[in-house]
Amino acid sequence: KAGVTQTPRYLIKTRGQQVTLSCSPISGHRSVSWYQQTPGQGLQFLFEYFSETQRNKGNFPGRFSGRQFSNSRSEMNVSTLELGDSALYLCASSLWASGGSIDTQYFGPGTRLTVL
Amino acid sequence: KQEVTQIPAALSVPEGENLVLNCSFTDSAIYNLQWFRQDPGKGLTSLLLIQSSQREQTSGRLNASLDKSSGRSTLYIAASQPGDSATYLCAAADSNYQLIWGAGTKLIIKP
């Protein structure tokens, strides 16, 4: 069974631009969560989608948004990029429940975003 | 507000040693406690998940314990190997089912 895939793996943008990251969950998984990982703040929860609906949201500004499609693939978008948005963005999928609290989460390799 | 702390931040031990990684959390009302490992340039791999009603979980050479009353979890690695070198993270699921993460312990096993 294929694992969680994320595209692109690396991205370089400049301040003010916007970016879209993509995540394809493991086949059959309906929950997709997004995390931001930085050296200073560590791992922080962004949001979680289940059946095309956002079920949970972390404490990030509205510039961070996401969506989930009917095939469970998910995208996250960051508008008006700031230098502080440079981070590793990780996507995780789980079979059913909310954010891996019941089911194990399976992580993708991440997208490394650099904002110049 | 839940806070998760991992000590030490880094640990270097010779191959073959048994070792313990520590994780503490401030709010005992957790849903579960999970341990992950992260290899450089890669995503996270789930190691063990302990439900709040459980005291420990085991997988191979790994054993994780949970003591909600003291706000602590430990990950025990037996007979460490160079392949165990990675960053180990613990995460507590709060009442909203969100994972609150520790900063991780970077483990180096010397051959």
XYZ file of N, CA and C in Angstrom:
681
model
N 0.862 -1.192 0.000
C 0.000 0.000 0.000
C 0.890 1.231 0.000
N 0.627 2.162 -0.892
C 1.438 3.370 -0.961
C 1.233 4.205 0.295
N 2.316 4.895 0.695
C 2.222 5.743 1.865
C 1.651 7.095 1.521
N 1.757 8.006 2.477
C 1.293 9.377 2.278
C 2.303 10.098 1.384
N 1.820 10.741 0.364
C 2.707 11.485 -0.522
C 2.398 12.969 -0.452
N 3.474 13.760 -0.535
C 3.323 15.204 -0.506
C 4.094 15.802 -1.668
N 3.483 16.775 -2.297
C 4.154 17.471 -3.386
C 3.925 18.969 -3.269
N 4.913 19.794 -3.650
C 6.256 19.352 -3.989
C 7.056 19.040 -2.721
N 8.220 18.513 -2.843
C 9.057 18.242 -1.672
C 9.785 19.504 -1.207
N 10.150 20.339 -2.148
C 10.852 21.576 -1.814
C 10.243 22.727 -2.610
N 10.231 23.878 -1.954
C 9.611 25.049 -2.581
C 10.309 26.300 -2.074
N 10.621 27.191 -2.993
C 11.186 28.480 -2.614
C 10.275 29.573 -3.149
N 9.849 30.457 -2.271
C 8.960 31.557 -2.625
C 9.515 32.842 -2.039
N 8.960 33.953 -2.495
C 9.335 35.241 -1.914
C 8.176 35.808 -1.109
N 8.499 36.707 -0.232
C 7.480 37.324 0.632
C 6.346 37.910 -0.203
N 5.156 37.734 0.264
C 3.995 38.275 -0.412
C 3.329 37.310 -1.384
N 4.075 36.304 -1.823
C 3.492 35.322 -2.730
C 2.574 34.383 -1.964
N 1.880 33.548 -2.715
C 1.081 32.513 -2.088
C 1.565 31.141 -2.572
N 1.211 30.113 -1.818
C 1.698 28.780 -2.149
C 0.618 27.752 -1.845
N 0.596 26.705 -2.646
C -0.328 25.594 -2.427
C 0.459 24.305 -2.320
N 0.221 23.574 -1.250
C 0.877 22.296 -1.021
C -0.167 21.190 -1.125
N 0.269 20.034 -1.610
C -0.671 18.945 -1.837
C -0.300 17.712 -1.027
N -1.320 16.983 -0.621
C -1.126 15.769 0.180
C -2.098 14.694 -0.310
N -1.555 13.525 -0.613
C -2.397 12.377 -0.968
C -2.303 11.345 0.144
N -3.413 11.071 0.828
C -3.369 10.142 1.966
C -3.269 8.694 1.503
N -3.050 7.842 2.462
C -3.079 6.402 2.187
C -4.489 6.025 1.727
N -4.542 5.144 0.754
C -5.828 4.736 0.217
C -6.743 4.230 1.335
N -7.952 4.763 1.375
C -8.922 4.360 2.392
C -8.931 5.260 3.613
N -7.897 6.064 3.791
C -7.867 6.995 4.919
C -8.704 8.218 4.591
N -9.506 8.634 5.546
C -10.399 9.749 5.299
C -10.034 11.018 6.069
N -9.159 10.863 7.036
C -8.751 12.021 7.830
C -7.359 12.473 7.402
N -7.212 13.768 7.159
C -5.921 14.349 6.799
C -5.654 15.527 7.721
N -4.484 15.510 8.346
C -4.079 16.603 9.225
C -2.828 17.257 8.667
N -2.685 18.545 8.942
C -1.509 19.293 8.513
C -0.800 19.865 9.734
N 0.534 19.838 9.675
C 1.357 20.360 10.743
C 2.463 21.236 10.159
N 2.885 22.218 10.960
C 4.039 23.023 10.625
C 5.153 22.691 11.598
N 6.346 22.468 11.090
C 7.485 22.172 11.961
C 8.603 23.170 11.716
N 8.989 23.900 12.762
C 10.092 24.850 12.695
C 11.044 24.579 13.848
N 12.319 24.949 13.698
C 13.275 24.742 14.795
C 12.871 25.466 16.077
N 12.267 26.633 15.940
C 11.927 27.409 17.119
C 10.644 26.984 17.811
N 9.631 26.650 17.050
C 8.321 26.317 17.617
C 8.018 24.828 17.631
N 8.848 24.042 16.997
C 8.584 22.609 16.938
C 7.407 22.310 16.034
N 6.702 21.235 16.359
C 5.548 20.815 15.571
C 4.293 21.490 16.087
N 3.553 22.085 15.180
C 2.300 22.727 15.562
C 1.190 22.294 14.603
N 0.049 22.028 15.189
C -1.109 21.570 14.437
C -1.735 22.736 13.677
N -1.986 22.507 12.379
C -2.628 23.537 11.555
C -4.129 23.294 11.457
N -4.519 22.174 10.867
C -5.932 21.821 10.749
C -6.063 20.367 10.332
N -7.297 19.905 10.468
C -7.608 18.532 10.121
C -8.896 18.494 9.305
N -8.899 17.672 8.278
C -10.064 17.509 7.422
C -10.531 16.062 7.448
N -11.823 15.930 7.394
C -12.450 14.605 7.348
C -13.672 14.723 6.459
N -13.741 13.870 5.468
C -14.864 13.895 4.523
C -15.148 15.301 4.017
N -14.102 15.964 3.576
C -14.175 17.281 2.934
C -14.552 18.412 3.888
N -14.603 18.132 5.182
C -14.977 19.149 6.169
C -13.826 19.376 7.143
N -13.577 20.636 7.454
C -12.552 20.935 8.451
C -13.132 20.656 9.823
N -12.499 19.745 10.553
C -13.031 19.361 11.866
C -12.322 20.061 13.009
N -11.055 20.348 12.810
C -10.276 20.989 13.862
C -9.345 22.001 13.231
N -9.042 23.034 13.999
C -8.141 24.061 13.491
C -7.233 24.492 14.619
N -5.951 24.667 14.319
C -5.009 25.169 15.306
C -5.006 26.681 15.324
N -4.052 27.235 16.065
C -3.982 28.680 16.248
C -3.081 29.348 15.220
N -3.510 29.343 14.004
C -2.782 29.982 12.921
C -3.665 31.046 12.291
N -3.025 32.093 11.721
C -3.831 33.153 11.100
C -4.588 32.654 9.876
N -5.550 33.457 9.459
C -6.406 33.080 8.344
C -5.675 32.949 7.017
N -4.402 33.385 6.981
C -3.626 33.211 5.738
C -3.413 31.729 5.430
N -3.549 30.921 6.448
C -3.399 29.476 6.276
C -4.786 28.864 6.086
N -4.967 28.194 4.992
C -6.256 27.570 4.725
C -6.033 26.220 4.065
N -7.079 25.453 4.025
C -6.957 24.137 3.409
C -8.284 23.682 2.850
N -8.216 22.547 2.185
C -9.444 21.919 1.719
C -9.166 20.441 1.462
N -10.227 19.706 1.384
C -10.110 18.281 1.098
C -11.099 17.935 -0.008
N -10.654 17.098 -0.900
C -11.479 16.717 -2.033
C -12.197 15.395 -1.749
N -13.102 15.046 -2.641
C -13.911 13.842 -2.423
C -13.071 12.564 -2.404
N -11.888 12.600 -2.989
C -11.020 11.413 -2.963
C -10.059 11.450 -1.773
N -10.324 12.346 -0.836
C -9.569 12.539 0.403
C -8.245 13.278 0.225
N -7.826 13.510 -0.999
C -6.633 14.335 -1.199
C -6.873 15.719 -0.603
N -5.803 16.294 -0.090
C -5.965 17.589 0.582
C -4.923 18.580 0.059
N -5.276 19.820 0.098
C -4.355 20.901 -0.228
C -4.376 21.907 0.908
N -3.222 22.517 1.142
C -3.203 23.673 2.035
C -2.604 24.845 1.282
N -3.116 26.003 1.604
C -2.720 27.222 0.931
C -2.241 28.238 1.962
N -1.166 28.902 1.642
C -0.704 29.997 2.487
C -0.624 31.233 1.596
N -1.349 32.259 1.964
C -1.344 33.486 1.176
C -0.431 34.518 1.836
N -0.019 35.480 1.070
C 0.805 36.589 1.561
C 1.927 36.063 2.457
N 2.791 35.291 1.867
C 3.847 34.612 2.624
C 4.720 35.596 3.392
N 5.113 35.158 4.600
C 6.039 35.917 5.437
C 7.286 35.058 5.670
N 8.372 35.731 6.047
C 9.618 35.003 6.277
C 9.418 33.887 7.316
N 8.615 34.164 8.302
C 8.377 33.203 9.369
C 7.588 31.975 8.958
N 7.099 31.967 7.738
C 6.363 30.795 7.256
C 7.312 29.716 6.752
N 8.594 30.036 6.677
C 9.582 29.027 6.276
C 9.551 27.882 7.276
N 9.310 26.693 6.776
C 9.129 25.553 7.683
C 9.005 24.277 6.873
N 8.978 23.174 7.600
C 8.632 21.887 7.011
C 7.145 21.670 7.276
N 6.371 21.478 6.231
C 4.940 21.255 6.376
C 4.660 19.769 6.183
N 4.106 19.190 7.222
C 3.848 17.753 7.229
C 2.364 17.472 7.147
N 2.059 16.470 6.400
C 0.688 16.000 6.265
C 0.624 14.591 6.850
N -0.474 14.288 7.508
C -0.652 12.951 8.077
C -2.058 12.465 7.791
N -2.183 11.184 7.524
C -3.523 10.630 7.318
C -3.799 9.544 8.338
N -5.061 9.388 8.656
C -5.480 8.301 9.536
C -6.796 7.752 9.023
N -7.124 6.583 9.535
C -8.230 5.828 8.949
C -9.573 6.532 9.115
N -9.814 7.004 10.318
C -11.148 7.558 10.523
C -11.199 8.704 11.514
N -10.670 8.510 12.721
C -10.992 9.412 13.810
C -10.262 10.733 13.698
N -10.480 11.566 14.700
C -9.980 12.928 14.658
C -8.502 12.996 14.955
N -7.741 13.412 14.011
C -6.343 13.749 14.207
C -5.477 12.692 14.859
N -5.801 11.446 14.665
C -4.926 10.402 15.195
C -5.140 10.122 16.652
N -6.162 10.707 17.255
C -6.346 10.461 18.678
C -6.792 9.032 18.942
N -7.466 8.451 17.973
C -7.849 7.056 18.143
C -7.019 6.183 17.221
N -6.894 6.641 15.981
C -6.124 5.885 15.014
C -4.719 6.435 14.873
N -3.803 5.551 14.551
C -2.430 5.966 14.293
C -2.379 6.884 13.092
N -1.567 7.920 13.208
C -1.359 8.814 12.084
C -0.150 8.373 11.284
N -0.263 8.449 9.982
C 0.833 8.111 9.075
C 1.246 9.388 8.358
N 2.529 9.715 8.492
C 3.023 10.982 7.986
C 3.680 10.854 6.623
N 3.534 11.915 5.831
C 4.279 12.032 4.604
C 5.666 12.590 4.885
N 6.506 12.691 3.850
C 7.873 13.180 4.038
C 7.968 14.685 4.256
N 6.893 15.390 3.953
C 6.889 16.828 4.179
C 7.257 17.636 2.945
N 6.871 18.892 2.988
C 7.272 19.878 1.986
C 8.096 20.930 2.705
N 9.315 21.120 2.236
C 10.191 22.138 2.832
C 9.961 23.454 2.100
N 9.358 24.420 2.782
C 9.073 25.734 2.208
C 10.083 26.750 2.720
N 10.710 27.434 1.806
C 11.632 28.518 2.148
C 11.079 29.808 1.571
N 10.918 30.812 2.430
C 10.414 32.105 2.007
C 11.568 33.110 2.073
N 11.859 33.732 0.934
C 12.977 34.686 0.873
C 12.478 36.121 0.861
N -3.724 25.256 29.537
C -3.178 24.927 28.217
C -2.131 23.826 28.372
N -2.295 22.776 27.597
C -1.380 21.644 27.664
C 0.002 22.007 27.151
N 1.024 21.617 27.913
C 2.401 21.781 27.489
C 3.115 20.448 27.637
N 3.894 20.115 26.628
C 4.618 18.844 26.625
C 6.113 19.135 26.570
N 6.846 18.511 27.472
C 8.283 18.755 27.577
C 9.042 17.445 27.465
N 10.130 17.486 26.724
C 10.972 16.296 26.606
C 12.389 16.614 27.075
N 12.861 15.772 27.945
C 14.211 15.905 28.485
C 14.902 14.541 28.436
N 16.173 14.471 27.967
C 16.990 15.603 27.528
C 16.692 15.980 26.084
N 17.240 17.091 25.636
C 17.062 17.501 24.245
C 17.919 16.652 23.321
N 19.021 16.146 23.844
C 19.907 15.301 23.045
C 20.547 14.258 23.944
N 20.849 13.121 23.349
C 21.420 12.011 24.120
C 22.306 11.180 23.200
N 23.509 10.887 23.671
C 24.436 10.077 22.899
C 24.906 8.907 23.769
N 24.692 7.688 23.300
C 25.061 6.510 24.092
C 25.728 5.480 23.199
N 26.537 4.590 23.796
C 27.160 3.516 22.995
C 26.129 2.465 22.618
N 26.387 1.824 21.504
C 25.521 0.745 21.040
C 25.390 -0.334 22.110
N 24.190 -0.887 22.223
C 23.960 -1.980 23.157
C 23.363 -1.552 24.477
N 23.430 -0.277 24.784
C 22.885 0.185 26.059
C 21.366 0.260 26.027
N 20.782 0.079 27.202
C 19.350 0.321 27.363
C 19.184 1.785 27.756
N 18.156 2.434 27.248
C 18.011 3.846 27.555
C 16.550 4.229 27.727
N 16.354 5.367 28.381
C 15.010 5.876 28.674
C 14.899 7.324 28.213
N 13.862 7.595 27.451
C 13.542 8.957 27.052
C 12.318 9.413 27.827
N 12.344 10.655 28.259
C 11.286 11.167 29.120
C 10.395 12.186 28.424
N 9.138 12.153 28.797
C 8.144 13.081 28.270
C 7.218 13.468 29.424
N 7.028 14.756 29.636
C 6.107 15.191 30.690
C 5.055 16.125 30.113
N 3.884 16.101 30.708
C 2.790 16.947 30.236
C 2.098 17.577 31.434
N 1.553 18.768 31.223
C 1.035 19.550 32.350
C -0.419 19.244 32.677
N -1.205 18.809 31.709
C -2.616 18.531 31.934
C -2.854 17.032 31.826
N -3.297 16.426 32.911
C -3.467 14.966 32.923
C -4.694 14.499 32.143
N -5.535 15.442 31.709
C -6.747 15.074 30.965
C -6.416 14.851 29.496
N -5.578 13.863 29.246
C -5.200 13.565 27.872
C -6.045 12.421 27.346
N -6.178 12.381 26.041
C -6.919 11.293 25.410
C -6.001 10.104 25.155
N -4.791 10.411 24.678
C -3.764 9.386 24.542
C -2.402 10.056 24.476
N -1.367 9.241 24.490
C 0.002 9.728 24.422
C 0.700 8.899 23.345
N 1.362 9.587 22.434
C 1.974 8.867 21.320
C 3.464 9.185 21.233
N 4.214 8.210 20.792
C 5.640 8.383 20.538
C 5.912 8.184 19.053
N 6.725 9.083 18.505
C 7.099 9.032 17.104
C 8.620 9.128 16.996
N 9.140 8.697 15.860
C 10.533 8.996 15.550
C 10.580 9.734 14.223
N 11.567 10.612 14.117
C 11.749 11.371 12.892
C 13.194 11.246 12.456
N 13.383 10.769 11.242
C 14.711 10.673 10.668
C 14.963 11.922 9.830
N 16.204 12.357 9.721
C 16.517 13.596 8.995
C 15.933 13.603 7.594
N 15.255 14.687 7.258
C 14.693 14.834 5.917
C 13.471 13.989 5.648
N 12.971 13.364 6.670
C 11.819 12.478 6.475
C 10.690 12.884 7.409
N 9.531 12.298 7.152
C 8.390 12.546 8.018
C 8.503 11.757 9.307
N 7.407 11.697 10.034
C 7.387 11.014 11.318
C 6.839 9.603 11.172
N 7.377 8.720 11.987
C 6.896 7.346 12.032
C 6.331 7.075 13.412
N 5.093 6.616 13.465
C 4.481 6.296 14.749
C 5.125 5.050 15.347
N 5.488 5.142 16.616
C 6.111 4.016 17.305
C 5.119 3.311 18.224
N 4.539 4.066 19.127
C 3.622 3.487 20.107
C 2.542 4.510 20.451
N 1.361 4.006 20.691
C 0.239 4.841 21.111
C -0.338 4.226 22.378
N -0.420 5.027 23.443
C -0.981 4.547 24.707
C -2.285 5.295 24.965
N -3.370 4.566 25.051
C -4.640 5.200 25.382
C -4.611 5.642 26.835
N -5.437 6.593 27.187
C -5.403 7.158 28.543
C -5.726 6.115 29.612
N -6.431 5.061 29.218
C -6.796 4.020 30.186
C -5.706 2.961 30.346
N -4.674 3.053 29.519
C -3.608 2.053 29.559
C -2.415 2.565 30.348
N -1.551 1.637 30.780
C -0.346 2.018 31.520
C 0.907 1.868 30.672
N 0.872 0.943 29.699
C 2.046 0.772 28.865
C 1.701 0.064 27.565
N 2.633 0.206 26.614
C 2.527 -0.478 25.338
C 3.926 -0.941 24.955
N 3.985 -2.077 24.269
C 5.279 -2.629 23.879
C 5.268 -2.986 22.406
N 6.420 -2.734 21.770
C 6.599 -3.139 20.388
C 8.071 -3.471 20.196
N 8.358 -4.766 20.086
C 9.744 -5.175 19.916
C 10.620 -4.731 21.070
N 11.666 -3.982 20.747
C 12.585 -3.487 21.784
C 12.104 -2.210 22.453
N 10.943 -1.738 22.089
C 10.414 -0.494 22.633
C 9.300 -0.766 23.631
N 9.341 0.004 24.710
C 8.272 -0.065 25.701
C 7.972 1.353 26.162
N 6.711 1.740 26.073
C 6.317 3.067 26.523
C 5.365 2.932 27.695
N 5.569 3.758 28.707
C 4.692 3.756 29.872
C 3.992 5.095 29.989
N 2.878 5.091 30.691
C 2.108 6.315 30.895
C 1.645 6.383 32.333
N 1.939 7.499 32.996
C 1.470 7.752 34.344
C 0.782 9.114 34.329
N -0.530 9.096 34.171
C -1.261 10.359 34.055
C -1.206 11.158 35.351
N -1.205 10.489 36.483
C -1.229 11.208 37.763
C 0.005 12.073 37.946
N 1.134 11.602 37.443
C 2.365 12.383 37.565
C 2.677 13.169 36.301
N 1.867 12.976 35.267
C 2.079 13.703 34.007
C 3.341 13.285 33.297
N 3.598 11.985 33.288
C 4.835 11.516 32.688
C 4.621 10.300 31.806
N 5.442 10.249 30.756
C 5.544 9.054 29.926
C 7.020 8.800 29.661
N 7.382 7.541 29.596
C 8.760 7.196 29.272
C 8.777 6.226 28.102
N 9.799 6.356 27.289
C 10.042 5.417 26.202
C 11.339 4.693 26.504
N 11.236 3.396 26.665
C 12.388 2.556 26.987
C 12.822 1.839 25.720
N 14.113 1.991 25.399
C 14.675 1.299 24.238
C 15.711 0.307 24.746
N 15.491 -0.954 24.470
C 16.409 -1.994 24.922
C 17.457 -2.299 23.856
N 18.652 -2.587 24.317
C 19.737 -3.020 23.426
C 19.839 -2.109 22.204
N 20.133 -0.858 22.440
C 20.114 0.153 21.375
C 21.071 -0.215 20.226
N 20.659 0.217 19.024
C 21.425 -0.045 17.805
C 21.647 1.265 17.061
N 22.684 1.339 16.223
C 22.907 2.584 15.459
C 21.677 3.014 14.653
N 20.892 2.063 14.177
C 19.682 2.379 13.426
C 18.603 3.054 14.263
N 18.781 3.054 15.566
C 17.824 3.753 16.441
C 18.094 5.249 16.481
N 19.202 5.673 15.907
C 19.537 7.100 15.906
C 18.479 7.877 15.137
N 17.881 8.843 15.793
C 16.788 9.634 15.218
C 16.364 10.634 16.280
N 15.405 11.468 15.925
C 14.778 12.335 16.919
C 13.457 11.696 17.339
N 13.267 11.574 18.629
C 12.069 10.952 19.168
C 11.151 12.024 19.749
N 9.919 12.022 19.304
C 8.943 13.011 19.758
C 7.768 12.326 20.447
N 7.310 12.973 21.495
C 6.080 12.496 22.111
C 4.996 13.553 21.880
N 3.761 13.111 21.862
C 2.644 14.019 21.619
C 1.452 13.564 22.448
N 0.813 14.513 23.088
C -0.373 14.217 23.890
C -1.608 14.715 23.165
N -2.606 13.862 23.045
C -3.867 14.258 22.420
C -4.735 14.898 23.490
N -5.152 16.150 23.240
C -5.949 16.846 24.255
C -7.440 16.568 24.058
N -8.277 17.280 24.815
C -9.715 17.019 24.794
C -10.353 17.341 23.450
N -9.677 18.154 22.655
C -10.165 18.459 21.309
C -9.556 17.523 20.267
N -8.887 16.480 20.762
C -8.260 15.481 19.907
C -7.104 16.048 19.094
N -6.576 17.200 19.516
C -5.411 17.730 18.835
C -4.158 17.220 19.525
N -3.127 16.962 18.722
C -1.858 16.504 19.269
C -1.014 17.706 19.662
N -0.578 17.720 20.939
C 0.340 18.725 21.451
C 1.702 18.056 21.543
N 2.699 18.651 20.884
C 3.971 17.984 20.698
C 5.057 18.486 21.648
N 5.932 17.560 22.025
C 7.166 17.949 22.683
C 8.176 18.370 21.620
N 9.290 18.944 22.070
C 10.314 19.434 21.145
C 11.220 18.318 20.649
N 11.148 17.147 21.293
C 11.914 16.012 20.819
C 13.219 15.791 21.548
N 13.694 14.550 21.500
C 15.016 14.185 21.998
C 15.800 13.614 20.825
N 16.935 14.247 20.535
C 17.781 13.746 19.450
C 18.703 12.671 20.006
N 18.525 11.464 19.515
C 19.269 10.315 20.028
C 20.335 9.886 19.025
N 21.556 9.739 19.522
C 22.655 9.222 18.705
C 23.193 7.970 19.376
N 23.205 6.885 18.618
C 23.764 5.628 19.115
C 25.116 5.414 18.429
N 26.162 5.387 19.235
C 27.511 5.258 18.695
C 27.874 3.786 18.516
N 28.372 3.427 17.316
C 28.745 2.017 17.085
C 29.936 1.594 17.945
